[in-house]
CSV table of C-alpha atoms in Angstrom, one decimal:
chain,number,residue,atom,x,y,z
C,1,UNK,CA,-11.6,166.2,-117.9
C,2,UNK,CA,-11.1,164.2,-114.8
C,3,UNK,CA,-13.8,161.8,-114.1
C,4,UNK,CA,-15.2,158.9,-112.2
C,5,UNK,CA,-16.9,155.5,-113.5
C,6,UNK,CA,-19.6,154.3,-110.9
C,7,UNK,CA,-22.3,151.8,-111.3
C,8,UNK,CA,-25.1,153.7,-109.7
C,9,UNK,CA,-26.5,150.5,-109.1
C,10,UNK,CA,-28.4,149.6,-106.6
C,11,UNK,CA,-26.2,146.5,-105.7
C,12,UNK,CA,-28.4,143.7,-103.7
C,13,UNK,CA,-26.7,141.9,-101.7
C,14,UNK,CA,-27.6,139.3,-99.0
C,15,UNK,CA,-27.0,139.7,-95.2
C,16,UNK,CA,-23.7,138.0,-94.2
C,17,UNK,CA,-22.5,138.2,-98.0
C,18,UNK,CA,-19.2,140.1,-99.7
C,19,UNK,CA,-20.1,143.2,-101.4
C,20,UNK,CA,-18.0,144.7,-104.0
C,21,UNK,CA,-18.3,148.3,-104.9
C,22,UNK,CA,-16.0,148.9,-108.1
C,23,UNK,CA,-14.9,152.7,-109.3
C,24,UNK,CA,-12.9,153.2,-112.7
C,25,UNK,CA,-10.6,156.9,-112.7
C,26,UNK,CA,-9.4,158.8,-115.7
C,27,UNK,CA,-6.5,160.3,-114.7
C,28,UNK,CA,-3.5,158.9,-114.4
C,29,UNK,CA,-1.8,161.6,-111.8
C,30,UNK,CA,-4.7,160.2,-109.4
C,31,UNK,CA,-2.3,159.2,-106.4
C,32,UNK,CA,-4.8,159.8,-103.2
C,33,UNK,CA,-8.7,157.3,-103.3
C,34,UNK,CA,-11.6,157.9,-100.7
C,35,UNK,CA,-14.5,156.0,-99.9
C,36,UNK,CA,-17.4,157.5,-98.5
C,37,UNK,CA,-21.0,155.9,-97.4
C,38,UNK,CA,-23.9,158.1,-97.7
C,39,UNK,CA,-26.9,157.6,-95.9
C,40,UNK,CA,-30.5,158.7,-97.8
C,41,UNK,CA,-30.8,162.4,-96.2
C,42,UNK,CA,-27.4,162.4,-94.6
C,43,UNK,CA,-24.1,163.9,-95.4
C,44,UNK,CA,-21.0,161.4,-96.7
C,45,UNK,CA,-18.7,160.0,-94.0
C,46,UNK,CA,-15.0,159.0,-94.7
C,47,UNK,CA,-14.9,155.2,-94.5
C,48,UNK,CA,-11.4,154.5,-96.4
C,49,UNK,CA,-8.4,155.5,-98.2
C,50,UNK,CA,-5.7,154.3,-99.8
C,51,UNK,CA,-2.7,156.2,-101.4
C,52,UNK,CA,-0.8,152.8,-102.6
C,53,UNK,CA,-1.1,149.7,-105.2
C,54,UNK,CA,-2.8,146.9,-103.2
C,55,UNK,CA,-5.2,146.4,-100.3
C,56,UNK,CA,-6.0,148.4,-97.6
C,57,UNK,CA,-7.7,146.4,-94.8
C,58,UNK,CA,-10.2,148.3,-91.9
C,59,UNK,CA,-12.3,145.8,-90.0
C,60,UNK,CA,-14.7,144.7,-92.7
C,61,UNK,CA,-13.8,146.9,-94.9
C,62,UNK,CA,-11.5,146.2,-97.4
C,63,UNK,CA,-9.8,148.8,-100.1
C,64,UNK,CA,-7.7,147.3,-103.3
C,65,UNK,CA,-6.3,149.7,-105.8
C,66,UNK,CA,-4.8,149.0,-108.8
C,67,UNK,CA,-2.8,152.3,-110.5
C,68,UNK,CA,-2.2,150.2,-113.7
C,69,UNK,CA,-5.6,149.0,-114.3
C,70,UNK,CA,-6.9,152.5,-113.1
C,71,UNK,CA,-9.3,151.3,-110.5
C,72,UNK,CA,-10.6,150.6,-107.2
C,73,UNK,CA,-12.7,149.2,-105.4
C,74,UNK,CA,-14.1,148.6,-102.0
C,75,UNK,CA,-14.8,145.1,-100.4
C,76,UNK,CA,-17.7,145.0,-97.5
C,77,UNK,CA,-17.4,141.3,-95.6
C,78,UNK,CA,-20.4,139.8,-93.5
C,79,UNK,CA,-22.5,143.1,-94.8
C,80,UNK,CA,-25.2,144.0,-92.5
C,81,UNK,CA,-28.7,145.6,-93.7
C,82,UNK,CA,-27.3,148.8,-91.9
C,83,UNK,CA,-24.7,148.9,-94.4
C,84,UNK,CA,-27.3,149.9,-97.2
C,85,UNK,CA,-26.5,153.5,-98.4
C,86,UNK,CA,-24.9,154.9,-101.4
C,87,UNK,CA,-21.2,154.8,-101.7
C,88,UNK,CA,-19.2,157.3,-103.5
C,89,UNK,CA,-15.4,157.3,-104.5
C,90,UNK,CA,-13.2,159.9,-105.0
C,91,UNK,CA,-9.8,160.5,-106.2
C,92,UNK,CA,-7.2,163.5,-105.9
C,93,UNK,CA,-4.5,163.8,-108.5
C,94,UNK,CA,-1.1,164.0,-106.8
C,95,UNK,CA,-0.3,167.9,-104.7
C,96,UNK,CA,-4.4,168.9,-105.6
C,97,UNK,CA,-6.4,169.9,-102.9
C,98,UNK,CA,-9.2,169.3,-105.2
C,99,UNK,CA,-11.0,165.9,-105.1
C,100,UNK,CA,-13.4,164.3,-107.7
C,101,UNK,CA,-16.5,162.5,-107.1
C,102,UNK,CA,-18.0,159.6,-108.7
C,103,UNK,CA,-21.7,159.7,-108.5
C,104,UNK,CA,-22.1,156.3,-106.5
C,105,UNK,CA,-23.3,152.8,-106.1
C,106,UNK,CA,-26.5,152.5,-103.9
C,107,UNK,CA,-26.2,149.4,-101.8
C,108,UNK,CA,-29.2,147.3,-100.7
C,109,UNK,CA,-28.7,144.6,-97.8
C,110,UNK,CA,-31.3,142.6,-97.6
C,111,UNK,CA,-32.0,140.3,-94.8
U,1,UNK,CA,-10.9,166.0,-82.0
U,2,UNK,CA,-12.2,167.7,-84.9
U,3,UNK,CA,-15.8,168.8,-85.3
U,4,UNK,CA,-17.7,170.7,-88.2
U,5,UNK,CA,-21.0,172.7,-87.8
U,6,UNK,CA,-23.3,173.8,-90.1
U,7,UNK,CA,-26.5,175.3,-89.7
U,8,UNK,CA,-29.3,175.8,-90.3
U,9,UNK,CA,-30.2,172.5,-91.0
U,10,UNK,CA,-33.4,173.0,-93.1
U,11,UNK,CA,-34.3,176.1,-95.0
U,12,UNK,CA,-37.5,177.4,-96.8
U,13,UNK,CA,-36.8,180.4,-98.7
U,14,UNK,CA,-38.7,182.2,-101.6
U,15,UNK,CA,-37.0,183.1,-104.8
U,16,UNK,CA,-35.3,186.2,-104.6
U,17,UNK,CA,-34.4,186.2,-101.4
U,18,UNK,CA,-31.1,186.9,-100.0
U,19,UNK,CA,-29.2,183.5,-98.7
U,20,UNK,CA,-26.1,182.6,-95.9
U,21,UNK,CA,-25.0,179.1,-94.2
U,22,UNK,CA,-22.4,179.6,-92.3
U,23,UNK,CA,-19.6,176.4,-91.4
U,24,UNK,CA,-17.5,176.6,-88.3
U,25,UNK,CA,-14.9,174.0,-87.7
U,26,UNK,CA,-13.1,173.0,-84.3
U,27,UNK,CA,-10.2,171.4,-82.9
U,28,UNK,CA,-7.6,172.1,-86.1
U,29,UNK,CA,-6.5,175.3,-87.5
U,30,UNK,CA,-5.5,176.4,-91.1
U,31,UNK,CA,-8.3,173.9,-92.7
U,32,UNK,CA,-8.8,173.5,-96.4
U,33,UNK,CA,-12.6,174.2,-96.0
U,34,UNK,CA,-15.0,173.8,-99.0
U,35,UNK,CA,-18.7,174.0,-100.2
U,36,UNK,CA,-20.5,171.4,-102.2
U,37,UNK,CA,-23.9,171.3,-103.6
U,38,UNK,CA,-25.9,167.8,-104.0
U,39,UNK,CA,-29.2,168.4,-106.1
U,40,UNK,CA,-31.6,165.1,-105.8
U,41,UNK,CA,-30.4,162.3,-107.1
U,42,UNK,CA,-26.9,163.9,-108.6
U,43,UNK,CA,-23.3,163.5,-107.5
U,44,UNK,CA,-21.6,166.7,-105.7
U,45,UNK,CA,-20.8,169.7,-107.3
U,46,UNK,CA,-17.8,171.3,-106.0
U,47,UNK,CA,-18.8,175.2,-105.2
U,48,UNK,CA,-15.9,176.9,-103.4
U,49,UNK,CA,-12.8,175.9,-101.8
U,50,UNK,CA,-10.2,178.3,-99.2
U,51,UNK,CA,-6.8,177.2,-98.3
U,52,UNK,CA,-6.9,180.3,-96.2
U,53,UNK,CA,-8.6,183.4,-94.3
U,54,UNK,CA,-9.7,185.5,-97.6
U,55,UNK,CA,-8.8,183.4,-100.0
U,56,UNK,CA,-11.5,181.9,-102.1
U,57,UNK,CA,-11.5,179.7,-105.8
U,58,UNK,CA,-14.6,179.2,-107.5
U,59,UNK,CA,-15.2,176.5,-109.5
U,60,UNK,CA,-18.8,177.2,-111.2
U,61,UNK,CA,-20.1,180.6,-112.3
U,62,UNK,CA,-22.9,181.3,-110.7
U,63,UNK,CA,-25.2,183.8,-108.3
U,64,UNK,CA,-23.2,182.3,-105.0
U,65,UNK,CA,-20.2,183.6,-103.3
U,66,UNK,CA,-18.5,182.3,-100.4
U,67,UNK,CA,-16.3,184.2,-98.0
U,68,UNK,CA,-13.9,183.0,-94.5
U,69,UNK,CA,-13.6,185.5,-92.4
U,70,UNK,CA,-11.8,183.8,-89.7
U,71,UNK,CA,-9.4,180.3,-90.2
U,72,UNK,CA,-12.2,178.2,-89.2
U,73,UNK,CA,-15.6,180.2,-90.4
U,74,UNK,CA,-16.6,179.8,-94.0
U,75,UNK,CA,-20.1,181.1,-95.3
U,76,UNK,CA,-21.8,180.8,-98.0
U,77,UNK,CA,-23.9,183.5,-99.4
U,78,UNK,CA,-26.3,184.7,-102.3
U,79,UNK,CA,-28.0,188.4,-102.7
U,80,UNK,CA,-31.3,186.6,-105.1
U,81,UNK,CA,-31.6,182.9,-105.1
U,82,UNK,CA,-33.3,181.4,-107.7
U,83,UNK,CA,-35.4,177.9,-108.3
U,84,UNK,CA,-32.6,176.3,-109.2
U,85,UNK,CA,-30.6,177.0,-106.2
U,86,UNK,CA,-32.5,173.9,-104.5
U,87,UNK,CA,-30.5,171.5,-103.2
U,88,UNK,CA,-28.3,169.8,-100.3
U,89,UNK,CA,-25.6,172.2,-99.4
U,90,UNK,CA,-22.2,170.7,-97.7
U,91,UNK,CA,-19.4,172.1,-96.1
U,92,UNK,CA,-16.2,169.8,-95.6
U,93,UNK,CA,-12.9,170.6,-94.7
U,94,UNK,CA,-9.5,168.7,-94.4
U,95,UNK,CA,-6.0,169.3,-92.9
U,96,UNK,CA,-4.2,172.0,-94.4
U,97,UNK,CA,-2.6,170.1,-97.2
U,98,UNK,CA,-2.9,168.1,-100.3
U,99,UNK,CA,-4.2,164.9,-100.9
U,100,UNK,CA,-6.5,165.2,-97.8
U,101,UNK,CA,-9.7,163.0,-97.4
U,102,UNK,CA,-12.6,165.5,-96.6
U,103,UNK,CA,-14.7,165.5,-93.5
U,104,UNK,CA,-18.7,166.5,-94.4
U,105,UNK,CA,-21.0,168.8,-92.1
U,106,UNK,CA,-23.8,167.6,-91.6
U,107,UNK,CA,-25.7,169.7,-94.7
U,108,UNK,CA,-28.0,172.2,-95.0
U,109,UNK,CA,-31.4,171.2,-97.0
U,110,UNK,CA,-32.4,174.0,-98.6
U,111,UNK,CA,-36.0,174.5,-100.6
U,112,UNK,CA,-36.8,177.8,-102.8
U,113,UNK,CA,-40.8,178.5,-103.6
């Protein structure tokens, strides 16, 4: 059984701070990991993702995975109160077409 | 670039009745196209998923079925939906191959008395 460890959360966390969303995957043959932001009501959007050990920077977003440990986790610098949604990762194992999603981590930024 | 439509956006419908959301996807051809379901509060459930016109995998047993008739149409359908068919429905799709990240619809609501 392939699944994803999510805090659900929420995470507060003030304007202008770092937030760190943090995602542990069982299996091993995981080789692609998405990020998704969720807004209340509204489908997921693609924010990140990352097929290789290390960080993956996008503006303030900032992916780090680490195969080994078997986790990974997504960095939001200067976080703005319009970055509070629920954030989901997913991983595919290597050749599947099928991803798996952890529940997610609602984010609160409060002003 | 690529879009994905889904509609309708909201739906009220009583139990028993008959059910189809339809997804339409522009701009790419020979999408992996899939359904989810989100119930309140829940993570998604993945539904269906094609790799191509008339083929179809299910991954939960249940009173749904799915069908793409064309490369970039895929609809989801039911003949008697019950209570606990409730729930957020998505379509995504991604290019046609593995280890794709998936692009969401927009989501159908949908509500059974």
């Amino acid at each position: 059984q392939k699944e994803v460890e999510q805090n659900s959360g929420p995470l507060s966390v003030p304007e202008g701070a770092i937030a760190s969303l943090n995602c542990t995957y069982s299996d091993r043959g995981s080789q692609s990991f998405f990020w998704y932001r969720q807004y209340s009501g509204k489908s997921p959007e693609l924010i990140m993702f990352i097929y290789s050990n290390g960080d993956k920077e996008d503006g303030r977003f900032t992916a780090q995975l680490n195969k080994a440990s078997q986790y990974v986790s997504l960095l939001i610098r200067d976080s703005q109160p319009s970055d509070s949604a629920t954030y989901l990762c997913a991983f595919q194992s290597g050749g599947s077409y099928i991803p798996t999603f952890g529940r997610g981590t609602s984010l609160i930024v409060h002003p | 670039s690529q879009t994905i439509h889904q509609w309708p956006a909201t739906l009220v419908q009583p139990v028993g009745s008959p059910l189809s959301l339809e997804c339409t996807v522009e701009g790419t051809s020979n999408p992996n196209l899939y359904w989810y379901r989100q119930a309140a509060g829940r993570g998604l459930q993945l539904l269906f998923y094609s790799v191509g016109i008339g083929q179809i995998s299910s991954e939960v047993p249940q009173n749904l079925s799915a069908s793409r008739p064309q490369d970039r149409q895929f609809i989801l359908s039911s003949k008697k939906l019950l209570l606990s068919d409730s729930g957020f429905y998505l379509c995504a799709w991604t290019k046609g191959a593995r280890d794709q990240p998936q692009h969401f619809g927009d989501g159908t609501r949908l509500s059974i008395l």
